[in-house]
Amino acid sequence: MEIILKREALSNTLQNINSVVDKSTTKPILSNFVIRTIDGNDSNVEFSSTDYELSLVELLPAEIKEQGSICVNAKKVFDIVRELQADDVHIRSTEQLWIHITCGTSETRLPSVEVGLYPQTVLEELPQSMTITVDDLRRCIDMTLFAAITNESRRNLMGVCLSSAGDQKTRWLSTDGHRLAQTVKSVDSLNFDADKEVIVPRKALTEVRRVAELFGENVNITFDDRVMQFSGGAIIFKTRLIEGKFPNCDPIIPKDNTLEIIVDRESFISSLRIVSSISTEKLRPVKLIISPGTLKLESEKADYGEVVDEIEIEYEGEPFQIGFNSRYLLDVLSVLESKNVKLECKNSMSPTIIKSPDDESFLSVIMPLRVEW
Amino acid sequence: MEIILKREALSNTLQNINSVVDKSTTKPILSNFVIRTIDGNDSNVEFSSTDYELSLVELLPAEIKEQGSICVNAKKVFDIVRELQADDVHIRSTEQLWIHITCGTSETRLPSVEVGLYPQTVLEELPQSMTITVDDLRRCIDMTLFAAITNESRRNLMGVCLSSAGDQKTRWLSTDGHRLAQTVKSVDSLNFDADKEVIVPRKALTEVRRVAELFGENVNITFDDRVMQFSGGAIIFKTRLIEGKFPNCDPIIPKDNTLEIIVDRESFISSLRIVSSISTEKLRPVKLIISPGTLKLESEKADYGEVVDEIEIEYEGEPFQIGFNSRYLLDVLSVLESKNVKLECKNSMSPTIIKSPDDESFLSVIMPLRVEW
């Protein structure tokens, strides 16, 4: 193989490729990636990498001198290309499996691996599909991924559950057992069986979100029960879906929360940050003391000190108090964009809904904490 | 004590205070700092912190309601003040040693410590002195600190050796045994015994450098054999000096290096970065192959690959080759500011001088590596 690529585009692509590459050293073959020329395409080459769960295939404009393919260490190539200065990067393979990378006056020689040893990413025609704008996809991921679980304790919660909400709408849902986040979004050309749901893993959504602007304007999503493909622009992500059943969250979303509190979102964030700043616990518990017109926030009364703050709210019911992990509140407040937010409670012990006052498409539910101070 | 401070100034000062505070937990008292009002000064309070080696004393404008002093945990106060929003921060102590910090609607209550338990920083009249501009001080630190040792293996090399170079000049010198850096700088009002030298610890110079702009235009440095004080603007650093003798580096600085190589500094940096990018060793050895007009750079020939590059140089002697740790070369090239740099060598085995072609005040010496590839 012999190709010439633009350095800057190459460097960006290698960064994406490297994000997918498996960083653990248990499967050394997965530290590599593949470049190949494509039959019948004289102006692009295909870059691909996979960690078995998630694969990325990206097309890059190239001048093709000789067809072929190579498989080479992703981090080495990335580290070298990042330092190069000239505009054109010349990549050539030899029969002895050496890769020569020439740029300006510099020449690099790297060993490579038989392409056949690297797991190939096969793109598929998949039965279910939808088209979503890049902006909507980004919002759907931001509005839900924060509530998905990050550790391996419950694999079925390590992603976002996607299902049809009828009428060309999709429902995106995540939970870690202490809180949930749900957003409903209209999409184009939805072809999604009403009774089906799939769980999209965190890593896939994180990577898709990170490079979202590369998809162009729209992302075409296709899937079956096993895999999902995101394609648009010059890139395609393919991910395995998480096997298992997502818990039925509908019973957890309270229907009879009659106490409504309207809070200025930025004041609420700022007060939560002040009051939680003293805590030594990771999730930083706070107590909210709610009375007509006023929300008082209190940190735990601990040996190392305590903080209180107060903000104005719109509320007309009976005074009551309720505890939360401030981290959970801050997570949802920071993905909302409205001036005000609405908290819907029933009492000190009931799950609380947090949403925009004027947008029914998103809601988050947070379980309260028993506060004993 | 009861004082009112401006939040932004307070926050900046707390950041400086926190840099000095001992982060280890072996001496819990040192996690605190002190605020005290000053007899006869109605418009400033004094902040101070120390880790026994290095102390910082900073004056801050304040409205003083009641004289007094407090000693309180530095990180807690910093974490809280960072989140505050209103302009004025009110700090008040009670007889039960509680500190109340009020800002806008928020109120914080923190436990404090008897001020008498905290080691007091006593500023001294010291016999030796000089005045240096902030810019010059910054340059002197940048030009030498990189070559000082970072680990504890040789305590006397963990700083920069300062001595008089006669004629109102100071000599700043550092070495880690593999390289040295030396700069000679004119100062004002130098009062420094010709046969004396002091070793200023790395931490003091790092902190002084970090907040240099707070000194104003000039820094007044006073010292004896034990301690040094840097004062200017509203801040004073006091540091213990490193006990021990700094090695005599004069014999290491070669006098008969007759081979002169002039290299464009930025091209040299870029080539070194490319060629060393493949190395897996921390110090990234490279080989320089020097011939008239051309410098060829080569990485080690390793199983994982190799890189070569080439740049134009001014050189008219016999061809020869010499190895270096590229990290050492890059360190000195990045503190120089001239377009070109000059390398002065004798042969493949001799210490090499690196400096600006037109500035005799600075030089660095790097020991070559035996390269066997």
XYZ file of C-alpha atoms in Angstrom:
746
model
C 0.000 0.000 0.000
C 1.186 3.524 -0.709
C -0.912 6.618 0.057
C -0.506 10.353 0.690
C -2.711 12.051 3.297
C -3.119 15.580 4.636
C -1.437 15.749 8.036
C -4.128 17.652 9.887
C -7.004 15.431 8.752
C -4.882 12.369 9.500
C -4.076 13.623 12.973
C -7.769 14.238 13.762
C -8.780 10.821 12.495
C -6.035 9.123 14.499
C -7.352 10.814 17.613
C -10.803 9.298 16.991
C -9.284 5.920 16.154
C -7.245 6.012 19.351
C -10.311 6.710 21.488
C -11.840 3.446 20.367
C -8.655 1.386 20.632
C -8.539 -0.857 23.688
C -6.118 0.678 26.222
C -5.803 -2.466 28.322
C -2.951 -4.738 27.394
C -4.836 -8.006 27.749
C -5.474 -8.299 23.994
C -2.397 -6.861 22.272
C -3.887 -7.154 18.780
C -6.481 -4.530 19.747
C -3.787 -1.872 20.238
C -3.584 -1.703 16.446
C -5.800 -0.193 13.767
C -6.235 -0.738 10.048
C -5.858 1.484 6.994
C -7.113 0.026 3.716
C -7.803 1.233 0.225
C -11.282 0.513 -1.143
C -12.017 -1.162 -4.489
C -13.541 1.358 -6.842
C -12.755 4.365 -4.645
C -9.691 6.227 -5.867
C -9.870 9.202 -3.552
C -10.483 7.811 -0.065
C -8.953 5.297 2.289
C -10.709 3.615 5.197
C -9.420 3.834 8.765
C -10.902 1.380 11.238
C -10.419 0.302 14.829
C -12.359 -1.849 17.247
C -12.295 -3.023 20.852
C -14.717 -5.888 19.952
C -17.600 -3.913 21.544
C -17.285 -0.642 19.638
C -15.898 -0.103 16.134
C -15.157 3.047 14.201
C -14.828 3.215 10.422
C -13.799 6.567 8.983
C -13.116 7.555 5.371
C -10.310 9.977 4.716
C -9.395 11.698 1.417
C -6.090 10.356 0.136
C -3.942 10.198 -2.928
C -3.629 6.480 -3.614
C -0.364 5.364 -5.214
C -0.789 1.652 -4.595
C -3.793 -0.298 -3.279
C -3.479 -2.395 -0.151
C -3.979 -2.445 3.598
C -1.923 -2.199 6.770
C -2.438 -2.931 10.455
C -0.226 -0.956 12.822
C -0.003 0.267 16.429
C -2.447 3.134 16.909
C -0.691 4.957 19.737
C 2.728 4.899 18.039
C 1.338 6.339 14.811
C -0.685 8.943 16.711
C 2.305 10.038 18.832
C 4.476 10.445 15.746
C 1.926 12.155 13.483
C 1.113 14.637 16.259
C 4.704 15.926 16.091
C 4.946 16.158 12.300
C 5.056 19.589 10.688
C 4.801 19.354 6.890
C 1.432 19.209 5.093
C 1.638 15.838 3.361
C 2.144 12.510 5.074
C 3.296 9.657 2.883
C 2.544 6.134 4.148
C 4.015 3.098 2.402
C 4.193 -0.573 3.366
C 6.862 -3.092 2.373
C 6.556 -6.815 1.838
C 8.447 -7.404 5.092
C 5.548 -5.685 6.906
C 7.456 -2.465 7.593
C 5.469 0.764 7.429
C 7.337 3.872 6.246
C 5.838 7.224 7.228
C 7.504 10.168 5.486
C 6.669 13.809 6.154
C 8.887 16.727 5.213
C 12.440 15.634 6.007
C 11.471 13.001 8.552
C 11.086 9.292 7.957
C 9.651 6.761 10.385
C 9.836 2.996 10.073
C 7.373 0.935 12.094
C 6.694 -2.793 12.277
C 3.174 -3.830 11.332
C 0.891 -6.809 11.795
C -0.851 -9.056 9.241
C -4.161 -7.334 8.500
C -5.862 -10.739 8.613
C -5.151 -11.055 12.348
C -7.156 -7.935 13.201
C -10.899 -8.360 13.820
C -12.692 -6.947 10.811
C -15.661 -4.624 11.277
C -18.466 -5.754 8.984
C -21.118 -3.129 8.395
C -24.598 -4.598 8.107
C -28.036 -3.886 6.730
C -30.116 -3.740 9.891
C -33.932 -3.897 10.098
C -34.706 -1.053 12.534
C -33.763 2.537 11.735
C -34.238 6.236 12.324
C -32.701 9.554 11.298
C -31.948 12.194 13.918
C -30.309 15.591 13.628
C -26.846 15.822 15.152
C -28.056 18.510 17.560
C -30.937 16.340 18.775
C -28.686 13.314 19.158
C -26.231 15.355 21.183
C -29.028 16.634 23.432
C -30.516 13.146 23.909
C -27.118 11.808 24.987
C -26.399 14.762 27.295
C -29.866 14.556 28.876
C -29.579 10.870 29.783
C -26.012 9.582 29.894
C -25.224 11.348 33.198
C -27.693 9.087 35.037
C -26.333 5.802 33.644
C -24.173 3.662 35.877
C -20.392 3.984 35.480
C -19.163 0.856 37.240
C -19.697 -2.747 36.217
C -22.042 -3.621 39.099
C -25.153 -3.834 36.920
C -24.282 -4.236 33.262
C -27.821 -3.563 32.020
C -27.680 -0.035 33.511
C -24.333 0.823 31.883
C -26.013 2.569 28.996
C -29.116 4.315 27.766
C -32.303 2.413 26.968
C -33.786 3.438 23.636
C -37.359 2.597 22.699
C -40.136 3.808 20.439
C -42.575 6.261 22.003
C -44.939 6.038 19.033
C -45.806 8.799 16.566
C -42.211 9.154 15.180
C -40.893 9.639 18.693
C -38.091 7.899 20.574
C -37.698 7.544 24.312
C -34.199 7.720 25.813
C -33.990 6.465 29.397
C -31.230 5.871 31.923
C -31.022 5.056 35.612
C -28.466 4.070 38.209
C -31.018 2.990 40.808
C -30.891 6.290 42.710
C -32.099 8.562 39.912
C -33.353 8.348 36.366
C -33.382 10.628 33.355
C -35.760 10.413 30.440
C -36.154 12.428 27.274
C -38.580 11.957 24.403
C -37.469 13.185 20.997
C -39.073 13.271 17.544
C -37.011 11.667 14.803
C -37.365 11.185 11.058
C -38.197 7.944 9.266
C -38.604 5.991 12.477
C -38.807 2.279 11.869
C -38.785 0.818 15.370
C -41.082 -1.961 16.591
C -43.316 -0.570 19.328
C -42.611 -3.352 21.824
C -38.836 -3.368 21.381
C -36.125 -1.655 23.375
C -32.343 -1.699 23.128
C -29.613 -0.687 25.599
C -26.835 1.376 23.991
C -23.562 1.167 25.937
C -22.015 4.217 27.581
C -18.744 4.021 25.644
C -20.521 4.111 22.265
C -22.614 7.120 23.244
C -19.602 8.917 24.712
C -17.603 8.455 21.498
C -20.538 9.335 19.239
C -21.116 12.473 21.324
C -17.455 13.434 21.243
C -17.148 13.433 17.460
C -20.773 14.360 16.720
C -19.914 17.280 14.462
C -18.182 14.877 12.057
C -21.522 13.264 11.196
C -22.637 16.379 9.333
C -26.255 17.458 9.832
C -28.025 14.136 10.391
C -27.140 10.786 11.846
C -28.644 7.641 10.447
C -29.102 5.031 13.176
C -29.773 1.405 12.269
C -29.993 -1.553 14.641
C -31.329 -4.956 15.517
C -31.288 -6.769 18.861
C -27.508 -7.219 18.855
C -25.849 -4.207 17.246
C -26.384 -0.551 16.375
C -24.715 1.558 13.694
C -24.435 5.361 13.691
C -23.514 6.752 10.291
C -23.228 10.194 8.757
C -20.603 12.252 6.951
C -17.518 10.086 6.549
C -17.800 8.041 9.720
C -19.628 5.003 10.997
C -19.695 3.708 14.553
C -20.861 0.165 15.132
C -21.499 -0.988 18.678
C -22.719 -4.138 20.298
C -25.820 -3.513 22.360
C -25.986 -4.501 26.015
C -27.721 -7.829 26.463
C -30.258 -8.040 29.235
C -33.472 -6.383 30.181
C -33.716 -2.752 31.210
C -35.822 -2.351 34.366
C -39.317 -0.992 33.948
C -38.948 2.552 35.254
C -42.542 3.682 34.720
C -43.676 2.779 38.262
C -40.815 4.875 39.685
C -41.912 8.047 37.901
C -44.371 9.571 40.381
C -47.766 10.641 39.032
C -49.195 12.364 42.117
C -46.490 14.818 43.149
C -48.625 17.821 43.960
C -46.082 20.177 45.539
C -44.536 22.381 42.853
C -41.440 24.501 43.407
C -40.035 26.845 40.767
C -36.373 27.819 41.240
C -34.042 30.004 39.209
C -31.670 27.400 37.776
C -28.411 29.344 38.057
C -29.099 30.529 41.618
C -29.933 26.961 42.572
C -26.667 25.662 41.056
C -24.646 28.360 42.783
C -26.283 27.714 46.191
C -25.858 23.966 45.899
C -22.187 24.440 45.084
C -21.638 26.741 48.052
C -23.481 24.538 50.514
C -21.931 21.297 49.282
C -18.396 22.746 49.084
C -17.667 21.825 52.691
C -18.719 18.203 52.468
C -16.134 15.463 52.513
C -18.492 12.883 51.035
C -18.401 12.174 47.333
C -22.096 12.765 46.727
C -22.289 15.731 49.107
C -25.681 15.480 50.839
C -27.702 18.666 51.392
C -30.991 19.426 53.093
C -33.571 21.614 51.363
C -35.915 23.427 53.745
C -38.818 24.616 51.648
C -41.362 27.199 52.735
C -43.538 29.654 50.782
C -41.216 31.929 48.824
C -37.977 30.593 50.349
C -35.641 27.656 49.913
C -33.038 27.248 52.622
C -30.134 24.884 51.895
C -28.097 23.285 54.666
C -25.018 21.121 54.655
C -24.561 18.377 57.216
C -23.666 19.655 60.672
C -20.232 18.131 60.931
C -17.163 18.604 63.124
C -15.406 20.280 60.227
C -18.115 22.935 59.896
C -21.377 23.668 58.124
C -22.794 25.971 55.450
C -26.289 27.361 54.921
C -27.704 29.450 52.098
C -31.086 30.744 51.050
C -32.743 31.560 47.727
C -36.119 32.843 46.612
C -38.516 30.348 45.069
C -42.062 30.196 43.821
C -43.895 27.882 46.229
C -47.208 28.180 47.987
C -47.712 24.908 49.900
C -46.955 23.775 53.430
C -43.361 24.036 54.673
C -41.426 20.762 54.453
C -37.870 19.543 54.174
C -36.149 16.981 51.977
C -32.576 15.740 51.521
C -30.654 14.987 48.330
C -27.191 14.165 47.138
C -26.231 17.523 45.688
C -24.178 15.819 42.959
C -27.400 14.321 41.546
C -29.177 17.676 41.597
C -26.212 19.444 39.995
C -25.935 16.812 37.243
C -29.481 17.396 36.069
C -29.454 21.181 36.600
C -26.350 21.470 34.447
C -27.886 19.690 31.424
C -31.074 21.744 31.545
C -30.991 25.020 29.626
C -34.122 26.832 30.808
C -34.023 29.888 33.106
C -36.148 28.178 35.752
C -36.527 24.578 36.827
C -39.503 22.896 38.451
C -39.280 20.424 41.322
C -42.338 18.266 41.865
C -42.481 16.593 45.293
C -45.064 14.857 47.397
C -43.342 14.759 50.794
C -39.911 14.318 52.392
C -39.713 10.663 51.420
C -41.031 10.541 47.885
C -39.080 10.541 44.628
C -38.839 14.077 43.233
C -39.242 15.103 39.615
C -36.961 17.777 38.159
C -37.753 19.322 34.777
C -38.121 22.561 32.868
C -41.419 24.292 33.719
C -42.313 24.603 30.043
C -40.925 21.408 28.515
C -42.633 18.060 29.015
C -40.153 16.128 26.859
C -37.551 15.743 29.620
C -37.722 14.709 33.227
C -35.382 13.426 35.864
C -36.412 11.604 39.024
C -34.169 11.656 42.099
C -34.682 9.540 45.208
C -34.506 11.670 48.359
C -32.035 11.048 51.185
C -33.078 10.564 54.751
C -31.473 13.581 56.447
C -30.983 13.400 60.151
C -29.463 16.713 61.004
C -11.747 39.325 64.910
C -14.207 40.710 62.417
C -13.241 41.804 58.913
C -14.782 42.363 55.471
C -12.791 41.446 52.352
C -13.353 41.594 48.614
C -14.174 38.101 47.401
C -11.970 38.079 44.302
C -8.835 39.333 46.068
C -9.511 36.897 48.902
C -9.880 34.009 46.503
C -6.570 34.828 44.773
C -4.738 35.125 48.069
C -6.171 31.843 49.323
C -4.847 30.162 46.210
C -1.324 31.411 47.004
C -1.712 30.461 50.663
C -2.851 26.980 49.666
C 0.175 26.425 47.428
C 2.454 26.846 50.405
C 0.351 24.792 52.833
C 1.737 21.336 53.499
C -0.401 18.785 51.634
C 0.908 15.788 53.560
C -1.106 14.818 56.595
C 1.836 14.090 58.856
C 1.662 17.493 60.565
C -2.036 18.396 60.783
C -1.377 21.883 62.186
C 0.268 22.823 58.864
C -3.003 22.340 56.963
C -4.122 25.641 58.506
C -3.249 29.268 57.819
C -3.519 32.484 59.803
C -5.359 35.773 59.253
C -4.453 38.572 61.653
C -5.052 42.284 61.933
C -1.957 44.453 62.353
C -1.470 47.041 65.090
C -1.495 50.499 63.552
C -2.776 49.322 60.157
C -6.494 49.936 59.766
C -6.864 48.995 56.142
C -5.014 45.694 55.706
C -4.973 42.241 57.240
C -2.127 39.763 57.053
C -2.546 36.250 55.624
C 0.234 33.795 56.347
C 1.000 30.126 55.861
C 4.084 27.978 56.238
C 5.268 24.410 55.741
C 8.265 25.079 58.067
C 10.546 25.384 55.001
C 8.672 28.032 53.034
C 6.406 30.771 54.405
C 4.186 33.273 52.635
C 2.957 36.501 54.183
C 0.504 38.524 52.121
C -1.286 41.777 52.982
C -4.839 42.191 51.796
C -7.022 45.307 51.939
C -9.853 44.814 54.417
C -12.450 46.691 56.383
C -11.572 45.919 59.985
C -14.500 45.806 62.411
C -12.644 44.152 65.263
C -8.946 43.415 65.710
C -7.777 39.846 66.257
C -6.438 36.740 64.577
C -7.673 33.330 63.472
C -6.088 30.048 62.411
C -8.255 27.881 60.175
C -8.061 25.054 57.638
C -6.750 26.458 54.338
C -8.334 23.998 51.933
C -11.808 24.247 53.512
C -11.798 28.045 53.319
C -10.447 27.967 49.768
C -13.059 25.428 48.600
C -15.874 27.500 50.069
C -14.687 30.938 48.956
C -14.210 29.638 45.415
C -17.956 28.960 45.187
C -19.130 32.265 46.669
C -20.816 34.783 44.397
C -21.365 38.093 46.179
C -18.676 40.826 46.300
C -18.063 41.130 50.034
C -16.949 38.342 52.320
C -17.482 38.883 56.015
C -15.263 36.864 58.377
C -15.927 36.838 62.104
C -14.574 34.699 64.933
C -16.319 33.781 68.176
C -14.856 33.103 71.581
C -15.618 29.405 71.148
C -13.177 29.423 68.197
C -15.879 29.214 65.533
C -15.281 31.164 62.326
C -18.338 32.570 60.545
C -17.944 33.375 56.863
C -20.892 35.287 55.430
C -21.276 36.220 51.781
C -24.543 37.256 50.154
C -27.194 34.926 51.571
C -24.792 32.149 52.548
C -23.273 31.591 55.950
C -20.509 29.122 56.788
C -19.409 28.062 60.251
C -15.982 26.473 60.599
C -14.001 25.296 63.617
C -10.654 27.006 64.114
C -7.427 26.401 65.987
C -5.657 28.488 68.659
C -3.421 30.887 66.694
C -0.648 30.228 69.208
C -0.342 26.617 68.041
C 0.570 27.632 64.491
C 4.272 28.249 63.751
C 4.705 31.996 63.397
C 6.669 33.414 60.483
C 9.084 36.027 61.795
C 10.437 38.366 59.154
C 14.040 39.331 59.751
C 16.586 42.017 58.942
C 19.149 40.027 56.961
C 22.697 41.153 56.137
C 22.961 40.268 52.434
C 20.641 41.816 49.852
C 19.900 42.725 46.273
C 17.107 44.183 44.175
C 16.097 42.515 40.909
C 13.332 43.337 38.437
C 10.467 40.865 38.389
C 11.175 40.080 34.725
C 14.821 39.328 35.432
C 13.951 37.174 38.429
C 11.464 35.219 36.344
C 14.076 34.666 33.621
C 16.765 33.618 36.113
C 14.410 31.015 37.596
C 13.255 29.737 34.199
C 16.829 29.522 32.913
C 18.079 27.381 35.786
C 15.325 25.599 37.692
C 14.771 23.027 34.912
C 18.226 21.544 35.531
C 17.832 21.166 39.302
C 17.159 17.722 40.713
C 13.521 16.840 41.470
C 13.923 13.829 43.732
C 15.455 13.682 47.200
C 18.547 11.716 46.187
C 20.936 14.645 46.582
C 19.445 17.393 48.705
C 22.117 19.966 47.847
C 21.093 19.794 44.157
C 17.381 20.318 44.880
C 17.615 24.022 44.212
C 19.520 26.792 42.493
C 22.891 27.984 43.764
C 23.103 31.754 43.946
C 26.426 33.559 44.261
C 27.976 36.910 43.528
C 29.705 37.231 40.153
C 31.226 40.611 41.101
C 30.466 43.988 39.548
C 26.774 44.036 40.657
C 26.198 40.660 39.017
C 24.710 37.447 40.386
C 25.335 33.924 39.183
C 22.458 31.427 39.196
C 23.551 27.811 38.782
C 21.835 24.437 38.862
C 22.787 20.866 38.033
C 21.444 17.355 38.374
C 24.736 15.628 37.604
C 23.887 15.041 33.929
C 23.532 18.669 32.888
C 23.914 22.134 34.298
C 22.438 25.543 33.598
C 23.993 28.869 34.501
C 22.910 32.437 34.006
C 24.619 35.648 35.082
C 22.372 38.645 35.739
C 22.998 42.259 36.762
C 21.060 43.369 39.819
C 20.696 46.604 41.771
C 22.186 47.371 45.173
C 23.989 44.052 45.409
C 25.355 43.403 48.864
C 26.655 39.839 48.623
C 30.000 38.672 50.016
C 32.152 37.530 47.114
C 33.074 34.167 48.627
C 29.552 33.210 49.704
C 26.964 31.100 47.976
C 23.490 29.954 48.987
C 21.247 27.174 47.667
C 17.629 28.277 47.201
C 15.177 25.350 47.301
C 13.065 24.379 44.291
C 9.727 24.864 46.060
C 10.530 28.458 47.017
C 11.593 29.351 43.484
C 8.557 27.619 41.976
C 6.171 29.562 44.218
C 8.002 32.864 43.746
C 7.891 32.304 39.979
C 4.205 31.401 40.020
C 3.058 34.588 41.714
C 5.848 36.831 40.385
C 3.508 39.500 39.006
C 2.235 40.181 42.541
C 5.638 41.566 43.541
C 5.118 44.620 41.373
C 8.128 45.841 39.374
C 11.032 44.874 41.632
C 11.744 42.153 44.132
C 13.908 42.854 47.135
C 15.872 39.756 48.134
C 17.560 39.574 51.533
C 19.345 36.581 53.036
C 21.963 35.144 55.328
C 23.339 31.602 55.479
C 20.072 30.108 56.755
C 17.132 31.928 55.193
C 16.134 34.116 52.259
C 13.253 36.582 51.949
C 11.653 37.769 48.694
C 9.547 40.879 49.162
C 7.717 43.261 46.872
C 4.205 44.618 46.463
C 2.069 43.174 49.227
C 3.785 39.789 49.598
C 6.811 38.301 51.275
C 8.147 34.787 50.864
C 10.575 33.493 53.438
C 12.387 30.234 52.772
C 14.974 28.185 54.552
C 18.049 27.710 52.399
C 19.392 24.240 51.650
C 22.242 23.336 53.961
C 25.264 21.747 52.374
C 27.805 22.605 49.780
C 26.979 23.034 46.113
C 29.486 21.148 43.926
C 32.093 23.215 42.128
C 30.801 23.143 38.549
C 33.524 25.251 36.952
C 35.707 22.278 35.956
C 32.692 20.732 34.178
C 32.142 23.723 31.911
C 34.405 22.961 28.964
C 36.779 25.676 27.821
C 38.187 24.082 24.667
C 35.093 23.041 22.705
C 36.133 24.124 19.239
C 33.358 22.632 17.095
C 30.558 25.168 16.675
C 27.129 24.309 15.318
C 24.415 26.904 14.728
C 20.865 25.515 14.519
C 17.505 27.205 14.037
C 15.953 26.739 17.464
C 12.380 25.985 16.409
C 13.400 23.524 13.693
C 15.635 21.783 16.207
C 12.796 21.506 18.736
C 10.402 20.195 16.129
C 12.908 17.592 14.827
C 13.777 16.426 18.328
C 10.095 16.015 19.111
C 9.478 13.997 15.952
C 12.500 11.753 16.392
C 11.950 11.191 20.109
C 8.200 10.598 19.753
C 8.701 6.885 19.156
C 10.881 6.234 22.172
C 9.524 4.342 25.135
C 12.233 5.607 27.476
C 11.543 8.564 29.708
C 14.552 10.601 28.616
C 14.223 9.587 24.936
C 17.778 9.207 23.644
C 18.601 10.511 20.162
C 21.703 10.431 18.001
C 22.867 13.600 16.247
C 24.901 12.975 13.095
C 26.619 16.224 12.286
C 28.261 17.037 8.972
C 28.896 20.339 7.163
C 25.538 21.994 6.541
C 23.428 19.081 7.813
C 22.262 17.646 11.110
C 20.673 14.205 10.921
C 18.722 13.033 13.953
C 18.098 9.335 14.625
C 16.055 7.527 17.246
C 17.214 4.210 18.632
C 16.761 1.307 16.233
C 14.247 -0.652 18.247
C 11.811 -3.496 17.602
C 8.961 -1.023 17.783
C 10.385 1.134 14.997
C 12.670 4.081 14.361
C 12.516 7.680 13.172
C 15.057 9.856 11.375
C 14.940 13.523 10.458
C 17.306 16.075 8.988
C 17.740 19.822 9.321
C 20.077 22.432 7.896
C 22.760 23.796 10.190
C 25.762 26.082 10.029
C 28.794 23.852 10.597
C 32.109 23.584 8.801
C 34.156 21.009 10.701
C 34.709 17.269 10.360
C 31.642 14.999 10.432
C 30.988 13.397 13.829
C 28.136 11.984 15.838
C 26.987 12.419 19.411
C 24.100 11.130 21.521
C 21.879 12.983 23.996
C 18.757 12.517 26.030
C 16.358 14.571 23.942
C 14.478 15.653 27.077
C 17.604 17.513 28.239
C 18.029 19.233 24.880
C 14.339 20.170 24.711
C 14.401 21.585 28.255
C 17.134 24.067 27.421
C 15.885 24.869 23.904
C 12.478 25.745 25.296
C 13.796 28.319 27.795
C 15.982 30.055 25.224
C 14.291 32.788 23.210
C 16.771 33.479 20.390
C 16.108 32.477 16.769
C 19.256 30.352 16.621
C 21.119 28.321 19.205
C 24.787 27.405 19.294
C 26.136 23.982 20.255
C 29.801 23.853 21.210
C 31.309 20.359 21.166
C 34.784 18.841 21.170
C 34.017 15.255 20.198
C 31.433 12.486 20.682
C 32.345 12.026 24.329
C 32.752 15.535 25.652
C 30.236 17.719 27.503
C 28.433 20.018 25.079
C 27.601 23.672 25.657
C 24.253 25.023 24.470
C 23.619 28.766 24.403
C 22.373 31.653 22.303
C 24.949 32.670 19.663
C 24.802 36.304 20.764
C 24.332 36.078 24.531
C 27.180 35.109 26.832
C 25.115 35.469 30.022
C 23.540 32.008 29.777
C 24.900 28.570 29.078
C 23.838 25.005 29.627
C 26.153 21.991 29.597
C 24.805 18.534 28.760
C 26.736 15.294 29.161
C 26.551 13.201 25.982
C 25.192 9.649 25.895
C 27.128 6.728 24.532
C 24.977 5.721 21.541
C 25.465 2.243 20.227
C 23.123 2.076 17.299
